[in-house]
Coordinates of C-alpha atoms in Angstrom, one line a residue:
P1 CA 20.5 6.7 -19.3
A2 CA 21.9 4.9 -16.2
F3 CA 19.3 6.6 -14.0
R4 CA 16.5 5.6 -16.3
R5 CA 17.6 2.0 -16.2
F6 CA 17.8 2.1 -12.4
Q7 CA 14.3 3.7 -12.3
R8 CA 12.9 1.0 -14.5
G9 CA 14.4 -1.7 -12.3
Y10 CA 12.6 -0.2 -9.3
Y11 CA 9.3 0.1 -11.1
R12 CA 9.4 -3.6 -12.3
V13 CA 9.3 -4.7 -8.6
Y14 CA 7.2 -1.9 -7.1
L15 CA 4.4 -1.4 -9.6
P16 CA 3.2 -5.1 -9.6
A17 CA 3.2 -5.0 -5.8
L18 CA 1.0 -1.9 -5.9
A19 CA -1.3 -3.4 -8.5
A20 CA -1.8 -6.6 -6.4
D21 CA -2.6 -4.4 -3.4
W22 CA -5.2 -2.4 -5.2
L23 CA -6.9 -5.5 -6.7
Q24 CA -7.9 -6.6 -3.3
G25 CA -9.9 -3.4 -2.4
P26 CA -13.2 -3.7 -4.3
Y27 CA -14.4 -7.2 -3.1
L28 CA -13.0 -7.7 0.4
Y29 CA -16.3 -7.0 2.2
K30 CA -18.3 -8.8 -0.5
L31 CA -16.1 -11.9 0.0
Y32 CA -16.8 -12.1 3.7
Q33 CA -20.5 -11.5 3.0
H34 CA -20.4 -14.3 0.4
Y35 CA -19.1 -16.6 3.1
R36 CA -22.3 -15.8 5.2
F37 CA -20.6 -13.8 8.0
L38 CA -22.6 -11.2 9.9
E39 CA -21.7 -7.5 9.7
G40 CA -20.3 -7.6 13.2
Q41 CA -18.1 -10.5 12.4
I42 CA -16.9 -8.7 9.2
A43 CA -16.1 -5.6 11.3
I44 CA -13.9 -7.7 13.6
L45 CA -12.0 -9.0 10.6
Y46 CA -11.5 -5.4 9.3
V47 CA -10.2 -4.4 12.8
C48 CA -7.8 -7.3 12.8
G49 CA -6.3 -6.0 9.6
F50 CA -6.1 -2.4 10.7
A51 CA -4.7 -3.3 14.1
S52 CA -2.1 -5.5 12.5
T53 CA -1.0 -2.7 10.3
V54 CA -0.6 -0.4 13.3
L55 CA 1.4 -3.0 15.3
F56 CA 3.6 -4.1 12.5
G57 CA 4.0 -0.4 11.4
L58 CA 5.7 0.3 14.7
V59 CA 8.4 -2.3 14.1
S60 CA 8.5 -2.4 10.3
S61 CA 11.4 0.1 10.0
S62 CA 13.5 -1.8 12.5
L63 CA 12.6 -5.1 10.9
V64 CA 13.4 -3.9 7.4
D65 CA 16.8 -2.4 8.5
R66 CA 17.8 -5.6 10.3
L67 CA 16.5 -8.1 7.8
G68 CA 17.6 -6.2 4.7
R69 CA 15.4 -4.1 2.3
K70 CA 15.5 -6.6 -0.6
K71 CA 14.7 -9.6 1.7
S72 CA 11.8 -7.5 3.2
C73 CA 10.4 -6.9 -0.3
V74 CA 10.6 -10.6 -1.0
L75 CA 9.0 -11.3 2.4
F76 CA 6.2 -8.9 1.4
S77 CA 5.5 -11.0 -1.7
L78 CA 5.4 -14.2 0.3
T79 CA 3.2 -13.0 3.1
Y80 CA 0.8 -11.2 0.8
S81 CA 0.5 -14.2 -1.4
L82 CA -0.3 -16.4 1.6
C83 CA -2.8 -13.7 2.7
C84 CA -4.6 -14.1 -0.6
L85 CA -4.5 -17.9 -0.5
L86 CA -6.1 -17.9 2.9
K87 CA -9.1 -16.0 1.4
L88 CA -10.1 -19.4 -0.1
S89 CA -11.0 -20.7 3.4
R90 CA -14.4 -20.2 4.9
D91 CA -13.0 -20.7 8.4
Y92 CA -13.3 -17.5 10.5
L93 CA -9.9 -17.9 12.4
V94 CA -8.1 -18.6 9.2
L95 CA -9.5 -15.5 7.6
A96 CA -8.5 -13.5 10.7
V97 CA -4.9 -14.8 10.4
G98 CA -5.1 -13.7 6.7
R99 CA -6.0 -10.2 7.8
A100 CA -3.1 -10.1 10.2
L101 CA -0.7 -11.2 7.4
G102 CA -2.3 -8.5 5.3
G103 CA -1.4 -5.9 8.0
L104 CA 2.2 -7.1 8.0
S105 CA 2.3 -7.0 4.2
T106 CA 0.9 -3.4 4.1
A107 CA 3.5 -2.2 6.6
L108 CA 6.3 -3.7 4.5
L109 CA 4.9 -2.3 1.3
F110 CA 5.0 1.2 2.6
S111 CA 8.4 1.0 4.2
A112 CA 10.8 -1.6 2.5
F113 CA 10.5 -0.6 -1.1
E114 CA 11.1 3.2 -0.7
A115 CA 13.8 2.6 1.8
W116 CA 15.6 0.2 -0.7
Y117 CA 15.3 2.8 -3.4
V118 CA 16.6 5.8 -1.5
H119 CA 19.6 3.9 -0.2
E120 CA 20.5 2.6 -3.7
H121 CA 19.9 6.0 -5.3
V122 CA 22.1 7.9 -3.0
E123 CA 24.7 5.4 -1.6
R124 CA 25.4 3.0 -4.4
H125 CA 24.7 5.0 -7.6
D126 CA 25.4 8.5 -6.2
F127 CA 22.7 10.1 -8.3
P128 CA 21.6 13.7 -7.3
A129 CA 19.3 13.6 -4.3
E130 CA 16.8 15.9 -6.0
W131 CA 16.1 13.1 -8.6
I132 CA 14.5 11.0 -5.8
A133 CA 11.3 13.2 -6.1
V134 CA 11.2 12.5 -9.8
T135 CA 11.0 8.8 -9.2
F136 CA 8.4 9.0 -6.5
S137 CA 6.3 11.5 -8.4
R138 CA 6.2 9.2 -11.4
A139 CA 5.4 6.2 -9.1
A140 CA 2.5 8.2 -7.6
F141 CA 1.2 8.8 -11.1
W142 CA 1.3 5.1 -12.0
N143 CA -0.2 4.3 -8.6
N144 CA -3.3 6.3 -9.5
L145 CA -3.6 4.6 -12.9
L146 CA -3.1 1.2 -11.3
A147 CA -5.8 1.9 -8.7
V148 CA -8.3 2.9 -11.3
G149 CA -7.4 -0.1 -13.5
A150 CA -7.6 -2.5 -10.6
G151 CA -11.3 -1.7 -10.1
G152 CA -12.1 -2.6 -13.7
V153 CA -10.0 -5.8 -13.6
A154 CA -11.5 -6.9 -10.3
E155 CA -15.0 -6.3 -11.8
L156 CA -14.1 -8.3 -14.9
F157 CA -12.9 -11.3 -13.0
A158 CA -15.5 -11.3 -10.2
Q159 CA -18.6 -10.5 -12.2
G160 CA -17.8 -10.4 -16.0
L161 CA -16.3 -13.9 -15.9
G162 CA -18.5 -15.1 -13.1
L163 CA -15.6 -16.3 -10.9
G164 CA -17.0 -14.8 -7.7
P165 CA -15.6 -12.3 -5.2
V166 CA -12.5 -14.4 -4.4
A167 CA -11.2 -14.1 -8.0
P168 CA -9.4 -10.7 -7.6
F169 CA -7.4 -12.1 -4.7
M170 CA -6.3 -15.0 -6.9
V171 CA -5.3 -12.7 -9.7
S172 CA -3.2 -10.7 -7.2
I173 CA -0.9 -13.7 -6.5
P174 CA 0.9 -13.9 -10.0
L175 CA 1.6 -10.2 -9.7
L176 CA 3.1 -10.7 -6.2
V177 CA 5.2 -13.6 -7.4
L178 CA 6.4 -11.5 -10.3
S179 CA 7.4 -8.7 -8.0
G180 CA 9.3 -11.1 -5.7
I181 CA 11.1 -12.7 -8.7
F182 CA 12.2 -9.4 -10.1
A183 CA 13.5 -8.3 -6.7
V184 CA 15.5 -11.6 -6.3
K185 CA 17.0 -11.4 -9.8
N186 CA 17.7 -7.7 -10.2
W187 CA 18.1 -6.0 -6.9
D188 CA 21.2 -5.9 -4.6
E189 CA 20.7 -6.1 -0.8
N190 CA 21.1 -3.1 1.4
H191 CA 20.7 -2.5 5.2
G192 CA 19.9 0.5 7.4
K193 CA 21.5 1.6 10.6
R194 CA 20.6 -0.8 13.4
R195 CA 19.0 1.1 16.3
A196 CA 17.3 -0.3 19.4
F197 CA 13.5 -0.4 19.0
S198 CA 12.9 1.2 22.4
R199 CA 15.2 4.1 21.5
T200 CA 13.4 4.6 18.2
C201 CA 10.0 4.7 19.9
A202 CA 11.4 7.0 22.6
D203 CA 12.8 9.4 20.0
G204 CA 9.5 9.4 18.1
L205 CA 7.5 10.1 21.3
R206 CA 9.9 12.9 22.3
C207 CA 9.5 14.5 18.8
L208 CA 5.7 14.2 19.1
L209 CA 5.5 15.9 22.5
A210 CA 8.2 18.5 22.0
D211 CA 6.4 20.3 19.2
R212 CA 2.8 21.2 19.5
R213 CA 2.4 21.5 15.7
V214 CA 3.6 17.9 15.2
L215 CA 1.0 16.7 17.8
L216 CA -1.8 18.7 16.2
L217 CA -0.8 17.4 12.7
G218 CA -0.8 13.8 14.0
T219 CA -4.2 14.3 15.6
V220 CA -5.8 15.8 12.5
Q221 CA -4.3 13.0 10.4
A222 CA -5.6 10.3 12.8
L223 CA -9.1 11.8 12.7
F224 CA -9.1 12.0 8.9
E225 CA -7.8 8.4 8.6
S226 CA -10.5 7.1 11.0
I227 CA -13.2 8.6 8.8
I228 CA -11.6 7.0 5.7
Y229 CA -11.5 3.6 7.5
I230 CA -15.2 3.9 8.4
F231 CA -15.9 4.8 4.8
I232 CA -13.9 1.8 3.5
F233 CA -15.9 -0.5 5.7
L234 CA -19.4 0.9 4.9
W235 CA -19.4 1.7 1.2
T236 CA -19.9 -1.9 0.1
P237 CA -22.9 -2.8 2.3
V238 CA -24.5 0.5 1.5
L239 CA -24.2 0.2 -2.3
D240 CA -24.2 -3.5 -2.9
P241 CA -28.0 -4.0 -2.2
H242 CA -28.7 -1.6 -5.1
G243 CA -26.7 -3.8 -7.6
A244 CA -23.8 -1.4 -8.0
P245 CA -20.8 -2.9 -9.8
L246 CA -18.3 -2.8 -7.0
G247 CA -15.2 -2.8 -9.2
V248 CA -16.5 0.2 -11.2
V249 CA -17.5 2.1 -8.1
F250 CA -14.0 1.5 -6.6
A251 CA -12.4 2.7 -9.9
S252 CA -14.5 5.8 -9.6
F253 CA -13.3 6.5 -6.1
M254 CA -9.7 6.1 -7.2
A255 CA -10.2 8.4 -10.2
A256 CA -11.7 11.0 -7.9
S257 CA -8.7 10.6 -5.6
A258 CA -6.3 11.1 -8.5
L259 CA -8.3 14.2 -9.6
G260 CA -8.0 15.6 -6.1
S261 CA -4.2 15.2 -6.2
S262 CA -4.0 16.9 -9.6
L263 CA -6.1 19.8 -8.4
Y264 CA -3.9 20.2 -5.3
R265 CA -0.8 20.3 -7.5
L266 CA -2.5 22.8 -9.8
A267 CA -3.4 25.0 -6.8
L268 CA 0.2 25.1 -5.7
S269 CA 1.5 25.9 -9.1
K270 CA 3.0 29.3 -10.1
R271 CA -0.2 30.2 -11.9
Y272 CA -2.4 30.2 -8.7
H273 CA 0.1 30.5 -5.9
L274 CA -2.2 28.9 -3.3
Q275 CA -0.6 27.6 -0.1
P276 CA -1.8 25.0 2.4
V277 CA -2.7 26.5 5.8

């Protein structure tokens, strides 16, 4: 029962944050198009976001450990809320700043929350380490459901209620605020070991170059991610001229992704004994 309570406390903060993130997927390109920007200008805004995620991703673990995991999760709520508010502006530089804040927020989302949970699970509550996988597996399940649902909600607010492509971003803000409030009220602070940033980078580079398999795995992953990012940029301008409901299309993508994950787990099960190679 104590573990279940602890789990629920984590989900109350983490799941609204994930939902807010997914809500912003279907109508980002459409919003910039609505503001009359050219495809090349929109591409630069996308690159600003991706580059920001890469740069902040390098320092996010050090930042989170120094600032504190709870404070980092609250910072995520603030920066992502500001990122959404900046979507109301039609000024190109303001939108570029918003994309940079979005990159910082993404880096925090995929580092601070899980780091907080692992520390609390092991160090403060002394639950068995193998239970961590149970929590993250359930979070992944809810993440898939939220992603599918976010497409439908975005479609409802943007098209069904006629509020336009900026509406899903405004709907994200209450969820982000809720996540931050739950973190402030219910979470204790924890910190990681402080290490010099240069040493962290040097250790990572040494690991990358010392093992050829790690380098190859990183290369394959980078190539795959680059294809995904190209797809993320292009799917809206390809389908939108045909009148496709963008939120429903996005929900379909997410449902297909969830199906792929389920098929992968089924393939690895005792029944089929397939192994990745």
